Coordinates of C-alpha atoms and ligand atoms in Angstrom, one line a residue:
M2 CA 144.3 58.1 100.9
N3 CA 142.3 56.3 103.5
P4 CA 139.4 53.9 103.1
R5 CA 136.3 55.5 104.5
V6 CA 133.1 53.7 105.5
V7 CA 129.9 55.4 104.3
S8 CA 126.5 54.5 105.8
F9 CA 123.2 54.6 104.1
E10 CA 119.7 53.2 104.2
P11 CA 119.4 49.9 102.2
F12 CA 118.0 49.9 98.7
P13 CA 115.3 47.2 98.2
D14 CA 115.2 47.4 94.4
Q15 CA 118.6 46.2 93.2
R16 CA 117.5 42.9 91.6
P17 CA 119.4 42.4 88.3
G18 CA 117.1 41.5 85.3
T19 CA 117.8 40.0 81.8
S20 CA 121.0 42.0 81.5
G21 CA 122.2 43.3 84.8
L22 CA 120.8 46.1 87.0
R23 CA 119.2 48.6 84.6
K24 CA 117.4 51.7 85.9
A25 CA 116.7 55.3 85.0
T26 CA 119.9 57.3 85.2
R27 CA 118.4 59.4 87.9
V28 CA 117.9 56.4 90.1
F29 CA 121.6 55.6 89.7
Q30 CA 122.5 59.2 90.5
Q31 CA 120.8 59.1 93.9
P32 CA 123.4 59.4 96.7
H33 CA 125.0 56.0 97.4
Y34 CA 122.8 54.0 94.9
L35 CA 125.6 52.9 92.5
A36 CA 128.1 52.5 95.4
A37 CA 125.8 50.3 97.3
F38 CA 125.3 47.9 94.3
V39 CA 129.1 47.8 93.7
Q40 CA 129.7 47.0 97.3
A41 CA 127.1 44.3 97.2
I42 CA 128.9 42.8 94.2
F43 CA 132.2 42.8 96.1
I44 CA 130.7 41.2 99.2
A45 CA 129.1 38.4 97.0
R46 CA 132.3 38.1 95.0
P47 CA 135.3 39.5 96.8
P48 CA 137.7 41.2 94.3
T49 CA 140.7 39.0 95.0
A50 CA 142.0 39.0 91.4
P51 CA 142.1 41.5 88.5
L52 CA 138.9 43.0 87.3
V53 CA 138.0 44.6 84.0
V54 CA 135.9 47.8 84.0
G55 CA 134.5 50.0 81.3
G56 CA 131.3 51.1 79.7
D57 CA 129.5 52.2 76.6
G58 CA 130.5 55.9 77.1
R59 CA 127.0 57.1 78.0
Y60 CA 126.1 59.9 80.3
Y61 CA 127.3 59.1 83.9
N62 CA 129.8 56.5 82.6
A63 CA 132.8 58.6 83.7
E64 CA 131.6 59.5 87.2
A65 CA 130.4 55.9 87.8
L66 CA 133.8 54.5 86.8
Q67 CA 135.6 56.7 89.3
I68 CA 133.3 55.5 92.1
I69 CA 133.8 51.9 91.1
I70 CA 137.6 52.3 91.0
R71 CA 137.7 53.8 94.5
I72 CA 135.4 51.1 96.0
A73 CA 137.4 48.3 94.2
A74 CA 140.6 49.8 95.7
A75 CA 139.2 50.1 99.1
N76 CA 138.0 46.4 98.9
G77 CA 141.5 45.1 98.2
C78 CA 141.2 44.6 94.4
P79 CA 144.9 44.0 93.2
R80 CA 144.5 45.2 89.7
L81 CA 141.9 46.9 87.4
V82 CA 142.1 46.8 83.7
V83 CA 140.2 49.9 82.4
G84 CA 139.4 51.0 78.8
R85 CA 140.9 54.4 77.8
D86 CA 138.4 57.1 78.7
G87 CA 136.4 54.5 80.5
V88 CA 135.2 53.0 77.2
L89 CA 134.8 49.3 76.5
S90 CA 132.2 47.7 74.3
T91 CA 130.5 44.7 75.9
P92 CA 132.1 42.1 73.7
A93 CA 135.6 43.8 74.0
A94 CA 135.2 43.7 77.8
S95 CA 134.3 40.0 77.7
N96 CA 137.4 39.4 75.6
L97 CA 139.6 41.3 78.0
I98 CA 138.2 39.4 81.0
R99 CA 139.2 36.2 79.3
S100 CA 142.6 37.2 77.9
R101 CA 143.7 38.8 81.2
Q102 CA 142.3 35.9 83.2
A103 CA 140.4 38.3 85.4
L104 CA 138.0 37.5 88.1
G105 CA 135.4 39.2 86.1
G106 CA 134.3 42.6 85.0
I107 CA 131.9 45.4 85.6
I108 CA 130.4 46.7 82.5
L109 CA 128.4 49.9 82.5
S110 CA 125.7 50.0 79.9
A111 CA 122.0 50.1 79.4
S112 CA 122.6 48.6 75.9
H113 CA 120.4 50.3 73.3
N114 CA 118.3 52.3 75.8
P115 CA 118.6 56.1 75.3
A116 CA 121.3 57.8 77.4
G117 CA 121.4 61.1 79.4
P118 CA 119.9 62.5 82.6
E119 CA 116.4 61.5 81.4
G120 CA 117.7 58.2 79.9
D121 CA 118.8 54.9 81.4
F122 CA 122.0 53.5 82.9
G123 CA 123.1 50.0 83.9
V124 CA 125.6 47.9 85.6
K125 CA 126.4 44.3 84.7
F126 CA 128.8 41.9 86.5
N127 CA 130.4 39.3 84.3
G128 CA 132.3 36.3 85.6
P129 CA 135.8 34.9 84.9
N130 CA 134.6 33.3 81.7
G131 CA 133.6 36.7 80.4
A132 CA 129.9 35.9 80.5
P133 CA 127.1 37.8 82.3
S134 CA 126.8 36.2 85.8
A135 CA 124.4 33.3 86.1
E136 CA 121.2 33.7 88.2
D137 CA 122.7 32.2 91.4
V138 CA 125.3 35.0 91.4
T139 CA 123.0 37.8 90.6
E140 CA 120.5 36.6 93.2
A141 CA 123.4 36.4 95.8
I142 CA 124.3 40.1 94.9
F143 CA 120.6 41.0 95.2
E144 CA 120.3 39.3 98.6
V145 CA 123.3 41.2 99.9
S146 CA 122.0 44.5 98.6
R147 CA 118.7 44.2 100.3
T148 CA 120.1 44.7 103.8
L149 CA 123.5 46.4 103.0
R150 CA 123.9 49.6 105.0
S151 CA 127.5 50.7 104.3
Y152 CA 130.3 50.6 101.7
T153 CA 134.0 51.2 101.9
I154 CA 135.5 53.7 99.5
L155 CA 139.0 55.2 99.1
D156 CA 139.2 58.9 99.5
A157 CA 141.2 59.9 96.4
H158 CA 141.3 62.3 93.4
P159 CA 139.8 61.1 90.2
V160 CA 142.2 58.7 88.3
D161 CA 143.3 59.9 84.9
L162 CA 141.9 57.5 82.3
S163 CA 142.8 59.4 79.2
V164 CA 146.2 57.9 78.6
T165 CA 147.2 54.2 78.3
G166 CA 149.6 52.9 80.9
T167 CA 149.8 51.7 84.5
Q168 CA 149.3 53.7 87.6
R169 CA 148.6 53.0 91.3
L170 CA 145.8 53.9 93.6
G171 CA 146.6 52.8 97.1
S172 CA 147.6 49.2 96.7
T173 CA 145.6 48.7 93.5
E174 CA 147.3 48.8 90.1
I175 CA 145.3 50.5 87.4
E176 CA 146.1 49.6 83.8
V177 CA 144.5 51.8 81.2
V178 CA 144.3 50.0 77.8
D179 CA 143.5 50.9 74.2
P180 CA 139.9 49.6 74.1
A181 CA 140.0 48.4 70.5
A182 CA 143.5 46.8 70.2
D183 CA 143.0 43.3 71.7
Y184 CA 139.6 43.0 70.3
A185 CA 140.7 43.9 66.7
D186 CA 143.5 41.3 67.0
L187 CA 141.0 38.7 67.9
M188 CA 138.8 39.6 64.9
E189 CA 141.9 39.2 62.6
R190 CA 142.4 35.7 64.0
L191 CA 138.8 34.7 63.2
F192 CA 138.2 36.2 59.8
D193 CA 139.9 36.3 56.4
F194 CA 140.9 40.0 56.5
D195 CA 142.7 39.7 53.1
R196 CA 139.6 38.6 51.4
I197 CA 137.4 41.2 53.1
R198 CA 139.9 43.9 52.1
E199 CA 139.7 42.8 48.5
L200 CA 135.9 42.9 48.6
L201 CA 135.9 46.4 50.1
R202 CA 138.3 47.5 47.4
A203 CA 136.4 45.9 44.5
P204 CA 135.1 48.4 42.0
G205 CA 131.5 49.3 42.6
F206 CA 131.5 47.9 46.2
S207 CA 130.9 50.2 49.1
M208 CA 129.7 49.9 52.6
A209 CA 128.3 52.0 55.4
F210 CA 128.5 51.3 59.1
D211 CA 126.3 53.2 61.5
A212 CA 127.9 53.4 65.0
M213 CA 124.9 55.5 66.2
H214 CA 127.2 57.8 68.2
A215 CA 127.6 54.9 70.6
V216 CA 130.5 52.7 71.7
T217 CA 131.3 51.0 68.4
G218 CA 132.6 54.1 66.7
P219 CA 136.3 53.7 67.7
Y220 CA 136.2 50.0 67.1
A221 CA 134.7 50.3 63.6
V222 CA 137.3 53.0 62.7
E223 CA 140.1 50.6 63.8
L224 CA 138.6 47.6 62.0
F225 CA 137.1 48.9 58.8
E226 CA 139.0 52.1 58.2
R227 CA 142.5 51.3 59.5
R228 CA 142.9 47.5 59.3
L229 CA 140.7 46.8 56.3
G230 CA 141.6 50.0 54.5
A231 CA 138.2 51.4 53.7
P232 CA 138.2 55.1 54.8
G233 CA 135.0 56.9 55.4
V234 CA 132.7 54.0 55.9
V235 CA 131.8 54.8 59.5
M236 CA 128.8 57.0 60.0
R237 CA 128.1 58.7 63.3
G238 CA 131.4 57.4 64.8
A239 CA 132.0 59.8 67.6
V240 CA 131.0 58.4 71.0
L241 CA 128.6 61.0 72.6
P242 CA 127.3 60.9 76.1
D243 CA 123.7 61.2 74.9
F244 CA 124.3 59.1 71.8
G245 CA 123.4 62.1 69.8
G246 CA 120.0 62.2 71.4
G247 CA 119.1 58.9 69.6
H248 CA 118.0 55.5 70.5
P249 CA 121.0 53.3 69.5
D250 CA 119.1 50.1 68.6
P251 CA 120.1 48.7 65.2
D252 CA 116.8 48.2 63.6
P253 CA 115.3 50.0 60.6
T254 CA 113.3 52.4 62.7
H255 CA 116.2 53.6 64.8
A256 CA 118.9 53.6 62.2
A257 CA 116.8 55.9 59.9
E258 CA 119.7 57.7 58.4
L259 CA 121.4 54.5 57.3
M260 CA 118.1 53.2 56.0
A261 CA 117.6 56.3 54.0
R262 CA 120.9 55.7 52.3
M263 CA 120.2 52.0 51.8
N264 CA 116.9 52.8 50.2
G265 CA 118.2 55.8 48.2
L266 CA 119.3 56.2 44.7
H267 CA 122.9 55.0 44.9
P268 CA 122.9 52.8 48.0
P269 CA 126.1 51.1 49.4
Q270 CA 126.2 47.4 48.7
F271 CA 126.4 46.6 52.3
G272 CA 125.0 48.4 55.3
A273 CA 125.3 47.6 59.0
A274 CA 124.8 49.0 62.4
S275 CA 125.4 48.2 66.1
D276 CA 123.8 49.3 69.3
G277 CA 124.8 51.4 72.4
D278 CA 127.3 48.9 73.9
G279 CA 128.3 47.1 70.7
D280 CA 126.7 43.6 71.1
R281 CA 123.8 43.8 68.7
H282 CA 123.9 44.0 64.9
M283 CA 121.8 44.8 61.9
I284 CA 122.7 43.8 58.3
V285 CA 121.2 45.5 55.3
G286 CA 121.6 45.4 51.5
P287 CA 120.2 47.8 49.0
R288 CA 116.4 47.9 49.9
F289 CA 116.8 44.7 51.8
V290 CA 116.9 44.1 55.5
V291 CA 118.0 40.8 57.0
S292 CA 115.9 39.7 59.9
P293 CA 118.0 38.9 63.0
S294 CA 116.8 35.3 63.2
D295 CA 117.7 34.8 59.6
S296 CA 121.1 36.4 60.2
L297 CA 121.9 33.9 62.9
A298 CA 120.8 31.0 60.6
V299 CA 122.9 32.3 57.7
L300 CA 126.0 32.6 60.0
A301 CA 125.6 29.0 61.0
A302 CA 124.9 27.7 57.5
N303 CA 128.1 29.5 56.2
A304 CA 130.6 28.5 58.9
E305 CA 132.6 26.6 56.3
H306 CA 133.5 29.8 54.6
I307 CA 135.0 31.3 57.8
P308 CA 138.6 30.5 58.9
G309 CA 137.7 30.7 62.6
Y310 CA 134.7 28.3 62.3
R311 CA 135.4 25.9 59.4
G312 CA 134.9 22.4 60.6
R313 CA 134.5 23.3 64.2
L314 CA 130.8 23.8 64.8
S315 CA 130.0 21.5 67.7
G316 CA 126.4 22.8 68.1
V317 CA 124.3 25.9 68.1
A318 CA 121.8 27.6 70.4
R319 CA 119.0 30.2 70.2
S320 CA 116.8 31.8 72.7
M321 CA 113.3 30.4 72.8
P322 CA 111.5 33.3 71.0
T323 CA 114.1 33.4 68.2
S324 CA 112.8 31.8 65.0
R325 CA 113.5 28.2 64.3
A326 CA 115.4 29.0 61.1
L327 CA 118.5 28.0 63.1
D328 CA 117.0 24.6 63.9
V329 CA 116.6 23.7 60.2
V330 CA 120.3 24.6 59.6
A331 CA 121.4 22.6 62.6
E332 CA 119.5 19.5 61.4
H333 CA 121.1 19.8 58.0
L334 CA 124.6 20.2 59.5
G335 CA 123.9 17.3 61.9
V336 CA 124.7 19.3 65.1
P337 CA 122.5 19.8 68.1
C338 CA 120.5 23.0 68.5
Y339 CA 119.7 24.1 72.0
E340 CA 116.7 26.3 73.0
T341 CA 117.4 28.6 76.0
P342 CA 115.5 31.3 77.8
T343 CA 115.9 34.9 76.7
G344 CA 119.2 36.6 77.7
W345 CA 122.8 35.9 76.9
K346 CA 123.6 34.5 80.3
F347 CA 122.0 31.1 79.3
F348 CA 124.5 30.5 76.5
G349 CA 127.6 30.8 78.8
S350 CA 127.5 27.3 80.2
L351 CA 126.9 25.7 76.8
L352 CA 129.8 27.7 75.3
D353 CA 132.1 26.8 78.2
A354 CA 131.3 23.1 78.0
G355 CA 132.0 23.2 74.2
R356 CA 128.5 22.0 73.4
I357 CA 127.9 25.0 71.1
T358 CA 130.0 27.2 68.9
L359 CA 127.5 29.7 67.7
C360 CA 124.4 31.2 69.3
G361 CA 122.0 34.1 69.1
E362 CA 118.7 35.8 69.7
E363 CA 115.9 37.4 67.7
S364 CA 116.8 40.7 69.3
A365 CA 119.7 41.2 66.9
G366 CA 122.3 39.5 68.9
A367 CA 124.6 36.8 67.7
G368 CA 127.9 35.5 68.9
S369 CA 130.2 32.5 69.3
D370 CA 132.7 31.0 71.6
H371 CA 135.3 33.7 70.9
V372 CA 133.8 35.7 73.8
R373 CA 130.9 35.2 76.2
E374 CA 128.7 38.1 75.0
K375 CA 126.9 38.7 71.8
D376 CA 129.0 40.7 69.4
G377 CA 127.8 43.2 66.8
L378 CA 131.0 43.9 64.9
W379 CA 131.9 40.3 64.9
A380 CA 128.6 39.6 63.1
V381 CA 129.3 42.4 60.6
L382 CA 132.8 41.0 59.8
Y383 CA 131.3 37.5 59.6
W384 CA 128.8 38.7 56.9
L385 CA 131.5 40.5 55.0
N386 CA 133.6 37.3 55.0
I387 CA 130.6 35.3 53.8
M388 CA 130.0 37.8 50.9
A389 CA 133.6 37.9 50.0
A390 CA 133.9 34.1 50.0
R391 CA 130.6 33.5 48.1
G392 CA 130.9 36.5 45.8
Q393 CA 127.2 37.3 46.5
S394 CA 125.2 40.3 47.7
V395 CA 123.4 40.4 51.0
E396 CA 120.1 39.7 49.3
A397 CA 121.5 36.8 47.2
V398 CA 122.9 35.2 50.3
V399 CA 119.6 35.3 52.1
R400 CA 117.5 34.3 49.1
D401 CA 119.8 31.3 48.5
H402 CA 119.3 30.4 52.2
W403 CA 115.5 30.5 51.9
A404 CA 115.6 28.4 48.8
R405 CA 117.6 25.8 50.6
F406 CA 116.0 25.7 54.0
G407 CA 112.6 27.4 53.6
R408 CA 111.6 30.7 55.1
H409 CA 110.6 31.6 58.7
G410 CA 108.5 34.7 58.4
Y411 CA 108.9 36.5 61.7
A412 CA 107.9 39.6 63.6
R413 CA 107.9 40.9 67.1
L414 CA 105.2 43.2 68.5
D415 CA 106.0 45.2 71.6
Y416 CA 103.3 46.6 73.9
E417 CA 105.1 49.1 76.0
G418 CA 104.3 51.1 79.1
L419 CA 101.7 48.6 80.5
D420 CA 100.6 48.5 84.0
T421 CA 102.8 45.9 85.7
E422 CA 99.9 44.1 87.5
R423 CA 97.7 44.0 84.4
A424 CA 100.5 42.6 82.3
A425 CA 101.1 39.9 84.9
A426 CA 97.4 39.2 84.9
L427 CA 97.4 38.8 81.1
M428 CA 100.3 36.3 81.4
D429 CA 98.6 34.4 84.2
G430 CA 95.4 34.2 82.2
L431 CA 97.3 32.6 79.3
R432 CA 99.0 30.2 81.7
G433 CA 95.6 29.3 83.2
R434 CA 94.2 28.5 79.7
L435 CA 97.2 26.5 78.4
A436 CA 95.5 23.1 78.6
S437 CA 92.4 24.4 76.7
F438 CA 94.3 25.7 73.6
P439 CA 95.2 22.3 72.0
T440 CA 91.7 21.1 72.4
G441 CA 90.1 23.7 70.1
V442 CA 90.7 26.0 67.2
L443 CA 91.9 29.6 67.5
V444 CA 90.6 31.9 64.8
G445 CA 90.7 29.1 62.3
R446 CA 94.2 27.8 63.4
R447 CA 94.7 24.5 65.2
V448 CA 97.0 24.6 68.2
E449 CA 99.2 21.5 68.4
S450 CA 100.7 22.3 71.8
A451 CA 100.9 25.1 74.4
D452 CA 103.2 25.5 77.3
D453 CA 105.1 27.8 79.6
F454 CA 108.7 27.4 78.6
A455 CA 110.9 26.0 81.3
Y456 CA 114.6 25.3 80.9
V457 CA 117.0 23.0 82.6
D458 CA 120.6 23.9 81.9
P459 CA 122.1 20.6 80.5
V460 CA 125.5 21.4 82.0
S461 CA 124.7 22.9 85.5
G462 CA 121.3 21.4 86.0
A463 CA 119.9 24.8 87.0
R464 CA 116.2 25.2 86.3
S465 CA 114.5 28.4 85.0
E466 CA 110.7 28.4 85.0
R467 CA 108.0 30.7 83.5
Q468 CA 110.2 31.8 80.6
G469 CA 107.3 32.6 78.1
V470 CA 104.1 31.1 76.9
R471 CA 104.4 29.3 73.5
L472 CA 101.6 28.2 71.2
L473 CA 102.7 25.8 68.5
L474 CA 100.3 25.7 65.6
A475 CA 99.7 22.7 63.5
D476 CA 100.7 24.4 60.2
G477 CA 104.2 25.5 61.2
G478 CA 103.2 28.7 62.9
R479 CA 104.2 29.7 66.4
I480 CA 103.2 32.5 68.8
V481 CA 105.2 33.3 71.9
F482 CA 104.3 35.7 74.8
R483 CA 106.6 37.0 77.4
L484 CA 107.3 40.1 79.5
S485 CA 110.5 42.0 79.0
G486 CA 113.1 41.8 81.7
T487 CA 115.1 44.9 80.7
G488 CA 112.5 47.6 81.0
T489 CA 113.0 50.5 83.5
S490 CA 109.3 51.6 83.9
G491 CA 106.0 49.7 83.7
A492 CA 105.8 46.4 81.8
T493 CA 106.5 45.5 78.2
L494 CA 104.7 42.6 76.7
R495 CA 106.5 41.0 73.7
V496 CA 104.6 38.9 71.2
Y497 CA 106.7 36.9 68.8
L498 CA 105.0 35.7 65.6
E499 CA 106.6 33.1 63.3
Q500 CA 105.3 31.3 60.2
Y501 CA 107.4 28.7 58.4
S502 CA 106.9 28.0 54.7
R503 CA 108.8 26.1 52.1
A504 CA 106.8 27.5 49.2
P505 CA 109.0 29.5 46.8
Q506 CA 106.4 32.3 46.8
A507 CA 107.1 32.9 50.5
A508 CA 110.4 34.6 49.4
D509 CA 108.6 37.4 47.7
R510 CA 106.3 38.4 50.5
S511 CA 107.1 40.7 53.4
A512 CA 107.8 39.3 56.8
H513 CA 104.8 41.2 58.2
D514 CA 102.6 39.8 55.5
L515 CA 103.7 36.3 56.3
V516 CA 102.7 36.5 59.9
A517 CA 99.8 39.0 59.6
E518 CA 97.1 36.3 60.4
L519 CA 98.9 35.3 63.5
E520 CA 98.4 38.7 65.0
G521 CA 94.7 38.1 65.3
V522 CA 95.3 34.7 66.7
A523 CA 97.6 36.1 69.4
A524 CA 95.1 38.8 70.3
H525 CA 92.4 36.3 70.7
A526 CA 94.4 33.8 72.7
A527 CA 95.6 36.4 75.2
M528 CA 92.3 38.3 75.3
F529 CA 93.8 41.6 74.3
E530 CA 90.5 43.3 74.2
S531 CA 89.6 42.7 77.8
F532 CA 93.1 44.1 78.8
G533 CA 92.5 47.2 76.6
L534 CA 95.4 46.3 74.2
S535 CA 94.9 47.2 70.6
R536 CA 98.0 48.3 68.7
P537 CA 101.6 47.5 69.6
S538 CA 103.8 50.5 70.3
H539 CA 106.6 49.0 68.3
R540 CA 107.0 46.4 65.6
V541 CA 110.2 44.7 64.6
Ligands
LIG629 C1 115.9 42.0 75.5 C2 116.0 41.0 74.4 C3 116.9 39.9 74.8 C4 118.3 40.4 75.1 C5 118.2 41.6 76.1 C6 119.5 42.2 76.3 O1 115.5 41.5 76.7 O2 114.7 40.5 74.2 O3 116.9 39.0 73.7 O4 119.1 39.4 75.6 O5 117.2 42.5 75.7 O6 120.0 42.8 75.2 P1 114.0 41.6 77.2 O7 113.7 43.1 77.3 O8 113.1 41.0 76.2 O9 113.9 40.9 78.5
LIG630 ZN1 123.5 45.9 73.7

């Protein structure tokens, strides 16, 4: 078993985006591509302490892990903590990094993007706090990768990852762990499992959790079926390398089977789903879907009902495009509400500094200081705990919330597969016209202010520019434009529409109805017609 140096031509395109390096699977399968990126990580951050590795179980996960293990061993990593069968959900990996006091972790995932030879793959490097690396680290890795011409790998047989226990590879110890055990213990410490168990057993109550054939299957079985005693509630629980051919994003379009049950004749009282790597969530009641921004606000407003959060909310944060429903709750609670750029990495320093306890994004991600990633099953348990404590249905919890705080009607429109340069030109056009917006009226709406969001991390002082164009309307409306940072081909323009209303009638209108007018305002402001944009490819 000797370390071998392998030479290759440098890869110029390994700059991590919103959530690590995400590319088509085929790109990762090119000779040396994955190995080069892993070596770049280990040059930027030498693996002098234990590392956690695992992934969402998608196609190429197993092969990629073997490559990572052999490169880590050749680079002197003393210990690797690996999920059995190479599986770890993103939040469970974050938890293991923290509980094992590791140097960090390598998480293999392209989140909710489809898997398979024609799908996507991704590699994310998290730091010792369990959070996705900050931009200075990802930039350092990128800088190394641009000129890197060789990596060092141990020549060895594949390591058996199917049984838990410790083995050796060269001088590296490899510990294979049950992926769900530590995570489920953590959940038991945060939530009132006795009360949730009672709710799940109550006559007439039933739930369905859609794991979408992705990583949460084994976690959901451990939590809901074993520890909470509700057999049969997990749908599509087997982890399949192609995620069953689906697109594991927990929204009503992609969780069609669950939605059919929730809208059917005898729906479960509670429906939920998570995404490919287990960090996103969707909450549904019979014929009632909770918008992700509302879910975040509800979690914050109900912290007093949750053992792990009662009396300890120091502050909250949301990504800029997320609706301002959270801000209204924060004001009521008398705690600060931070507004960060898109991507979980910006919450890390606020969580570490104790400035916030809860945070989330409009893209169905919410989390807290229990780990440093968003956490899908955590959100589902939080909701169950709220319902158990309040004795209310999903819909009643949300309607009460709107009655107290007002409603933020919200929708996101995605324009996918755009030409990269044209999309950049559209954004530049908007930036160039920023000063002109507040001086006039846009399709009958007055713009109060317009800017390109910039963020200064209040803890580290790091500055992030050009994070999205926002138009704040005088009547409580808001329109945000930004380009996606997770796409793997072409550009995706995201347009976020939000309309606040305290009128009781707002509760009975659909979210799309509430923001319908803003769609025309957005199209006009960004000159969609001259860019050939008409209908969004996706609405959430
Ligand atoms: C998207 C979401 C963002 C989330 C990220 C990773 O990024 O918008 O909130 O953090 O996926 O799950 P985007 O494609 O918009 O850059
Ligand atoms: Zn995800």
